[in-house]
PDB file of C-alpha atoms in Angstrom:
ATOM      1  CA  MET A 391       3.156   3.479  31.482  1.00  0.00           C
ATOM      2  CA  VAL A 392       6.675   2.845  30.281  1.00  0.00           C
ATOM      3  CA  ARG A 393       7.660  -0.801  30.407  1.00  0.00           C
ATOM      4  CA  PRO A 394      11.173  -2.160  30.820  1.00  0.00           C
ATOM      5  CA  ARG A 395      13.017  -3.364  27.733  1.00  0.00           C
ATOM      6  CA  THR A 396      12.951  -6.879  29.148  1.00  0.00           C
ATOM      7  CA  ASP A 397       9.115  -6.888  29.249  1.00  0.00           C
ATOM      8  CA  PRO A 398       7.796  -5.082  26.156  1.00  0.00           C
ATOM      9  CA  VAL A 399       4.120  -4.994  25.214  1.00  0.00           C
ATOM     10  CA  ASN A 400       5.232  -6.479  21.900  1.00  0.00           C
ATOM     11  CA  PRO A 401       8.678  -7.887  21.130  1.00  0.00           C
ATOM     12  CA  VAL A 402       8.786  -5.991  17.817  1.00  0.00           C
ATOM     13  CA  GLY A 403       8.223  -2.301  17.178  1.00  0.00           C
ATOM     14  CA  GLY A 404       4.968  -0.672  16.151  1.00  0.00           C
ATOM     15  CA  LEU A 405       6.390   0.603  12.856  1.00  0.00           C
ATOM     16  CA  VAL A 406       8.321  -1.239  10.180  1.00  0.00           C
ATOM     17  CA  SER A 407      10.324   0.208   7.307  1.00  0.00           C
ATOM     18  CA  LEU A 408       9.987  -1.617   4.008  1.00  0.00           C
ATOM     19  CA  PHE A 409      12.298  -1.463   0.995  1.00  0.00           C
ATOM     20  CA  GLY A 410      12.305  -3.131  -2.404  1.00  0.00           C
ATOM     21  CA  SER A 411      11.643  -2.505  -6.057  1.00  0.00           C
ATOM     22  CA  LEU A 412       8.420  -0.623  -5.248  1.00  0.00           C
ATOM     23  CA  ALA A 413       9.990   1.417  -2.444  1.00  0.00           C
ATOM     24  CA  PRO A 414      13.712   1.809  -3.199  1.00  0.00           C
ATOM     25  CA  THR A 415      14.123   4.560  -0.617  1.00  0.00           C
ATOM     26  CA  GLY A 416      11.542   3.192   1.785  1.00  0.00           C
ATOM     27  CA  ALA A 417       7.955   2.916   2.918  1.00  0.00           C
ATOM     28  CA  ILE A 418       6.304   2.672   6.338  1.00  0.00           C
ATOM     29  CA  LEU A 419       3.811   0.165   7.732  1.00  0.00           C
ATOM     30  CA  LYS A 420       2.227   0.738  11.124  1.00  0.00           C
ATOM     31  CA  ARG A 421       2.536  -2.884  12.168  1.00  0.00           C
ATOM     32  CA  ALA A 422       0.696  -2.276  15.439  1.00  0.00           C
ATOM     33  CA  ALA A 423      -2.472  -1.311  13.525  1.00  0.00           C
ATOM     34  CA  ALA A 424      -2.215  -3.926  10.771  1.00  0.00           C
ATOM     35  CA  THR A 425      -3.548  -7.460  10.372  1.00  0.00           C
ATOM     36  CA  PRO A 426      -0.664  -9.945  10.830  1.00  0.00           C
ATOM     37  CA  GLU A 427      -2.283 -12.436   8.434  1.00  0.00           C
ATOM     38  CA  LEU A 428      -1.651  -9.908   5.644  1.00  0.00           C
ATOM     39  CA  PHE A 429       2.090  -9.499   6.362  1.00  0.00           C
ATOM     40  CA  GLU A 430       3.274 -12.150   3.908  1.00  0.00           C
ATOM     41  CA  ARG A 431       1.363 -12.096   0.655  1.00  0.00           C
ATOM     42  CA  THR A 432       1.278 -11.340  -3.028  1.00  0.00           C
ATOM     43  CA  GLY A 433      -1.681  -9.486  -4.475  1.00  0.00           C
ATOM     44  CA  ARG A 434      -3.013  -8.024  -7.676  1.00  0.00           C
ATOM     45  CA  ALA A 435      -2.888  -4.215  -7.899  1.00  0.00           C
ATOM     46  CA  VAL A 436      -6.091  -2.201  -8.161  1.00  0.00           C
ATOM     47  CA  VAL A 437      -4.796   1.263  -9.016  1.00  0.00           C
ATOM     48  CA  PHE A 438      -6.221   4.704  -8.307  1.00  0.00           C
ATOM     49  CA  THR A 439      -4.254   7.521  -9.937  1.00  0.00           C
ATOM     50  CA  SER A 440      -5.055  10.181  -7.311  1.00  0.00           C
ATOM     51  CA  PRO A 441      -7.147  10.854  -4.202  1.00  0.00           C
ATOM     52  CA  ALA A 442      -9.883  12.220  -6.505  1.00  0.00           C
ATOM     53  CA  ASP A 443      -9.855   9.038  -8.596  1.00  0.00           C
ATOM     54  CA  LEU A 444     -10.098   6.967  -5.403  1.00  0.00           C
ATOM     55  CA  ALA A 445     -13.069   8.994  -4.144  1.00  0.00           C
ATOM     56  CA  GLU A 446     -14.834   8.661  -7.492  1.00  0.00           C
ATOM     57  CA  ARG A 447     -14.404   4.900  -8.000  1.00  0.00           C
ATOM     58  CA  ILE A 448     -13.827   3.132  -4.658  1.00  0.00           C
ATOM     59  CA  ASP A 449     -17.495   2.273  -4.109  1.00  0.00           C
ATOM     60  CA  ASP A 450     -18.414   1.640  -7.747  1.00  0.00           C
ATOM     61  CA  PRO A 451     -20.160  -1.759  -7.771  1.00  0.00           C
ATOM     62  CA  ALA A 452     -18.397  -2.508 -11.078  1.00  0.00           C
ATOM     63  CA  LEU A 453     -14.921  -2.041  -9.560  1.00  0.00           C
ATOM     64  CA  ASP A 454     -12.908  -5.196 -10.280  1.00  0.00           C
ATOM     65  CA  VAL A 455     -11.601  -5.891  -6.763  1.00  0.00           C
ATOM     66  CA  THR A 456     -11.403  -8.799  -4.329  1.00  0.00           C
ATOM     67  CA  GLU A 457     -10.250  -8.994  -0.726  1.00  0.00           C
ATOM     68  CA  ASP A 458      -6.959 -10.529  -1.903  1.00  0.00           C
ATOM     69  CA  ASP A 459      -6.071  -7.527  -4.075  1.00  0.00           C
ATOM     70  CA  PHE A 460      -3.805  -4.647  -3.069  1.00  0.00           C
ATOM     71  CA  LEU A 461      -5.371  -1.187  -3.350  1.00  0.00           C
ATOM     72  CA  VAL A 462      -2.828   1.308  -4.731  1.00  0.00           C
ATOM     73  CA  MET A 463      -3.202   5.102  -4.678  1.00  0.00           C
ATOM     74  CA  GLN A 464      -0.711   7.146  -6.667  1.00  0.00           C
ATOM     75  CA  ASN A 465       0.050  10.884  -6.628  1.00  0.00           C
ATOM     76  CA  ALA A 466      -0.878  11.626  -3.028  1.00  0.00           C
ATOM     77  CA  GLY A 467       2.621  12.440  -1.728  1.00  0.00           C
ATOM     78  CA  PRO A 468       4.135  15.836  -0.903  1.00  0.00           C
ATOM     79  CA  LEU A 469       4.800  16.885  -4.504  1.00  0.00           C
ATOM     80  CA  GLY A 470       1.827  15.162  -6.101  1.00  0.00           C
ATOM     81  CA  ALA A 471      -0.872  16.422  -3.767  1.00  0.00           C
ATOM     82  CA  GLY A 472       0.774  18.577  -1.115  1.00  0.00           C
ATOM     83  CA  MET A 473       0.807  15.665   1.362  1.00  0.00           C
ATOM     84  CA  PRO A 474      -2.824  15.732   2.486  1.00  0.00           C
ATOM     85  CA  GLU A 475      -3.918  13.226   5.092  1.00  0.00           C
ATOM     86  CA  ALA A 476      -5.182  10.951   2.335  1.00  0.00           C
ATOM     87  CA  GLY A 477      -3.417   7.693   3.078  1.00  0.00           C
ATOM     88  CA  TYR A 478      -6.323   5.863   4.613  1.00  0.00           C
ATOM     89  CA  LEU A 479      -7.679   4.086   1.567  1.00  0.00           C
ATOM     90  CA  PRO A 480     -11.136   2.826   2.452  1.00  0.00           C
ATOM     91  CA  ILE A 481     -12.180  -0.736   1.803  1.00  0.00           C
ATOM     92  CA  PRO A 482     -14.621  -0.834  -1.133  1.00  0.00           C
ATOM     93  CA  LYS A 483     -18.240  -0.890   0.013  1.00  0.00           C
ATOM     94  CA  LYS A 484     -18.968  -4.135  -1.832  1.00  0.00           C
ATOM     95  CA  LEU A 485     -16.199  -5.865   0.159  1.00  0.00           C
ATOM     96  CA  LEU A 486     -17.319  -4.316   3.445  1.00  0.00           C
ATOM     97  CA  GLU A 487     -20.776  -5.731   2.799  1.00  0.00           C
ATOM     98  CA  ARG A 488     -19.157  -9.188   2.529  1.00  0.00           C
ATOM     99  CA  GLY A 489     -17.468  -8.738   5.910  1.00  0.00           C
ATOM    100  CA  VAL A 490     -13.955  -7.773   4.747  1.00  0.00           C
ATOM    101  CA  THR A 491     -12.375  -5.714   7.527  1.00  0.00           C
ATOM    102  CA  ASP A 492      -8.845  -5.229   6.199  1.00  0.00           C
ATOM    103  CA  MET A 493      -6.768  -5.591   3.063  1.00  0.00           C
ATOM    104  CA  VAL A 494      -3.347  -4.396   1.895  1.00  0.00           C
ATOM    105  CA  ARG A 495      -3.391  -0.760   0.818  1.00  0.00           C
ATOM    106  CA  LEU A 496      -0.453   1.246  -0.571  1.00  0.00           C
ATOM    107  CA  SER A 497       0.261   4.912  -1.209  1.00  0.00           C
ATOM    108  CA  ASP A 498       2.851   7.661  -1.214  1.00  0.00           C
ATOM    109  CA  ALA A 499       0.499   9.637   1.073  1.00  0.00           C
ATOM    110  CA  ARG A 500       0.358  10.042   4.836  1.00  0.00           C
ATOM    111  CA  MET A 501      -2.454   9.398   7.337  1.00  0.00           C
ATOM    112  CA  SER A 502      -3.389  10.005  10.928  1.00  0.00           C
ATOM    113  CA  GLY A 503      -1.584   8.033  13.585  1.00  0.00           C
ATOM    114  CA  THR A 504      -4.967   6.944  14.907  1.00  0.00           C
ATOM    115  CA  ALA A 505      -6.021   5.156  11.710  1.00  0.00           C
ATOM    116  CA  TYR A 506      -5.840   1.372  11.490  1.00  0.00           C
ATOM    117  CA  GLY A 507      -5.342  -1.328   8.915  1.00  0.00           C
ATOM    118  CA  THR A 508      -2.650  -2.826   6.725  1.00  0.00           C
ATOM    119  CA  VAL A 509      -1.794   0.444   5.038  1.00  0.00           C
ATOM    120  CA  ILE A 510       1.706   1.034   3.646  1.00  0.00           C
ATOM    121  CA  LEU A 511       2.474   4.737   3.317  1.00  0.00           C
ATOM    122  CA  HIS A 512       5.179   7.221   2.433  1.00  0.00           C
ATOM    123  CA  ILE A 513       6.302   5.014  -0.455  1.00  0.00           C
ATOM    124  CA  SER A 514       9.315   6.751  -1.914  1.00  0.00           C
ATOM    125  CA  PRO A 515      10.324   8.060  -4.248  1.00  0.00           C
ATOM    126  CA  GLU A 516       6.771   9.226  -4.755  1.00  0.00           C
ATOM    127  CA  SER A 517       4.676   8.902  -7.913  1.00  0.00           C
ATOM    128  CA  ALA A 518       4.890  12.581  -8.860  1.00  0.00           C
ATOM    129  CA  VAL A 519       8.654  12.339  -9.375  1.00  0.00           C
ATOM    130  CA  GLY A 520       8.452   9.094 -11.323  1.00  0.00           C
ATOM    131  CA  GLY A 521       8.996   6.670  -8.469  1.00  0.00           C
ATOM    132  CA  PRO A 522       8.147   3.017  -9.127  1.00  0.00           C
ATOM    133  CA  LEU A 523       4.678   3.530  -7.631  1.00  0.00           C
ATOM    134  CA  SER A 524       3.858   5.637 -10.723  1.00  0.00           C
ATOM    135  CA  LEU A 525       4.531   2.594 -12.934  1.00  0.00           C
ATOM    136  CA  VAL A 526       2.047   0.259 -11.230  1.00  0.00           C
ATOM    137  CA  ARG A 527      -0.916  -0.749 -13.414  1.00  0.00           C
ATOM    138  CA  ASN A 528      -4.115  -2.633 -12.682  1.00  0.00           C
ATOM    139  CA  GLY A 529      -3.393  -6.339 -12.504  1.00  0.00           C
ATOM    140  CA  ASP A 530       0.306  -6.066 -11.665  1.00  0.00           C
ATOM    141  CA  LEU A 531       1.446  -8.349  -8.860  1.00  0.00           C
ATOM    142  CA  ILE A 532       2.932  -6.842  -5.720  1.00  0.00           C
ATOM    143  CA  ARG A 533       4.663  -8.824  -2.992  1.00  0.00           C
ATOM    144  CA  LEU A 534       4.660  -7.733   0.653  1.00  0.00           C
ATOM    145  CA  SER A 535       6.962  -9.461   3.141  1.00  0.00           C
ATOM    146  CA  VAL A 536       7.097  -7.832   6.545  1.00  0.00           C
ATOM    147  CA  SER A 537       9.481 -10.531   7.802  1.00  0.00           C
ATOM    148  CA  GLU A 538      11.932  -9.642   5.011  1.00  0.00           C
ATOM    149  CA  ARG A 539      11.100  -5.902   5.199  1.00  0.00           C
ATOM    150  CA  ARG A 540      10.284  -5.982   1.453  1.00  0.00           C
ATOM    151  CA  LEU A 541       7.772  -4.380  -0.881  1.00  0.00           C
ATOM    152  CA  ASP A 542       8.284  -5.462  -4.481  1.00  0.00           C
ATOM    153  CA  LEU A 543       6.560  -4.837  -7.788  1.00  0.00           C
ATOM    154  CA  LEU A 544       6.684  -8.164  -9.651  1.00  0.00           C
ATOM    155  CA  VAL A 545       6.920  -6.722 -13.149  1.00  0.00           C
ATOM    156  CA  ASP A 546       9.976  -7.365 -15.308  1.00  0.00           C
ATOM    157  CA  ASP A 547      12.410  -4.610 -16.220  1.00  0.00           C
ATOM    158  CA  VAL A 548      11.536  -4.693 -19.923  1.00  0.00           C
ATOM    159  CA  GLU A 549       7.874  -3.931 -19.182  1.00  0.00           C
ATOM    160  CA  LEU A 550       8.786  -1.233 -16.646  1.00  0.00           C
ATOM    161  CA  ALA A 551      11.058   0.427 -19.211  1.00  0.00           C
ATOM    162  CA  LYS A 552       8.095   0.615 -21.614  1.00  0.00           C
ATOM    163  CA  ARG A 553       6.070   2.381 -18.914  1.00  0.00           C
ATOM    164  CA  THR A 554       8.772   4.866 -17.951  1.00  0.00           C
ATOM    165  CA  PRO A 555       8.321   8.294 -19.572  1.00  0.00           C
ATOM    166  CA  ARG A 556      11.162   9.110 -21.975  1.00  0.00           C
ATOM    167  CA  SER A 557      12.071  12.310 -20.092  1.00  0.00           C
ATOM    168  CA  MET A 558      13.166  10.357 -17.022  1.00  0.00           C
TER     169      MET A 558
END
């Protein structure tokens, strides 16, 4: 059923575009499927360099991850991986066993419109072309602010310059 503008199901849209130092040309969060308590937070990055790396390590009991961390998958965008439907980063099994049902997850990939969770996708420019997502390392701090429409990598420019390949 279509509702009138004066009586929306939700006063804000189901999708939100985010911009910032981690997504200079944008990223998308499906707000309608996300956990509002995760909309304003800073977390430590736990990085996976590809969908294959994610599949290999996500359920490793030795994975250094907590529910307050941000899971980051690189190289899953259109150039890096052909844009497979790989954006739904699962919650690590050891956190699921503790009752964690959602956490912030980031990627340059896409996912089904029926998936749920606080998953930020289509981060651009993508990792494969040297976008800022390619510079994220384990332990880096990332700040998400849905109210400010921001996604920022909290690493200083000097350190990022050291990580940037010389050919860029």
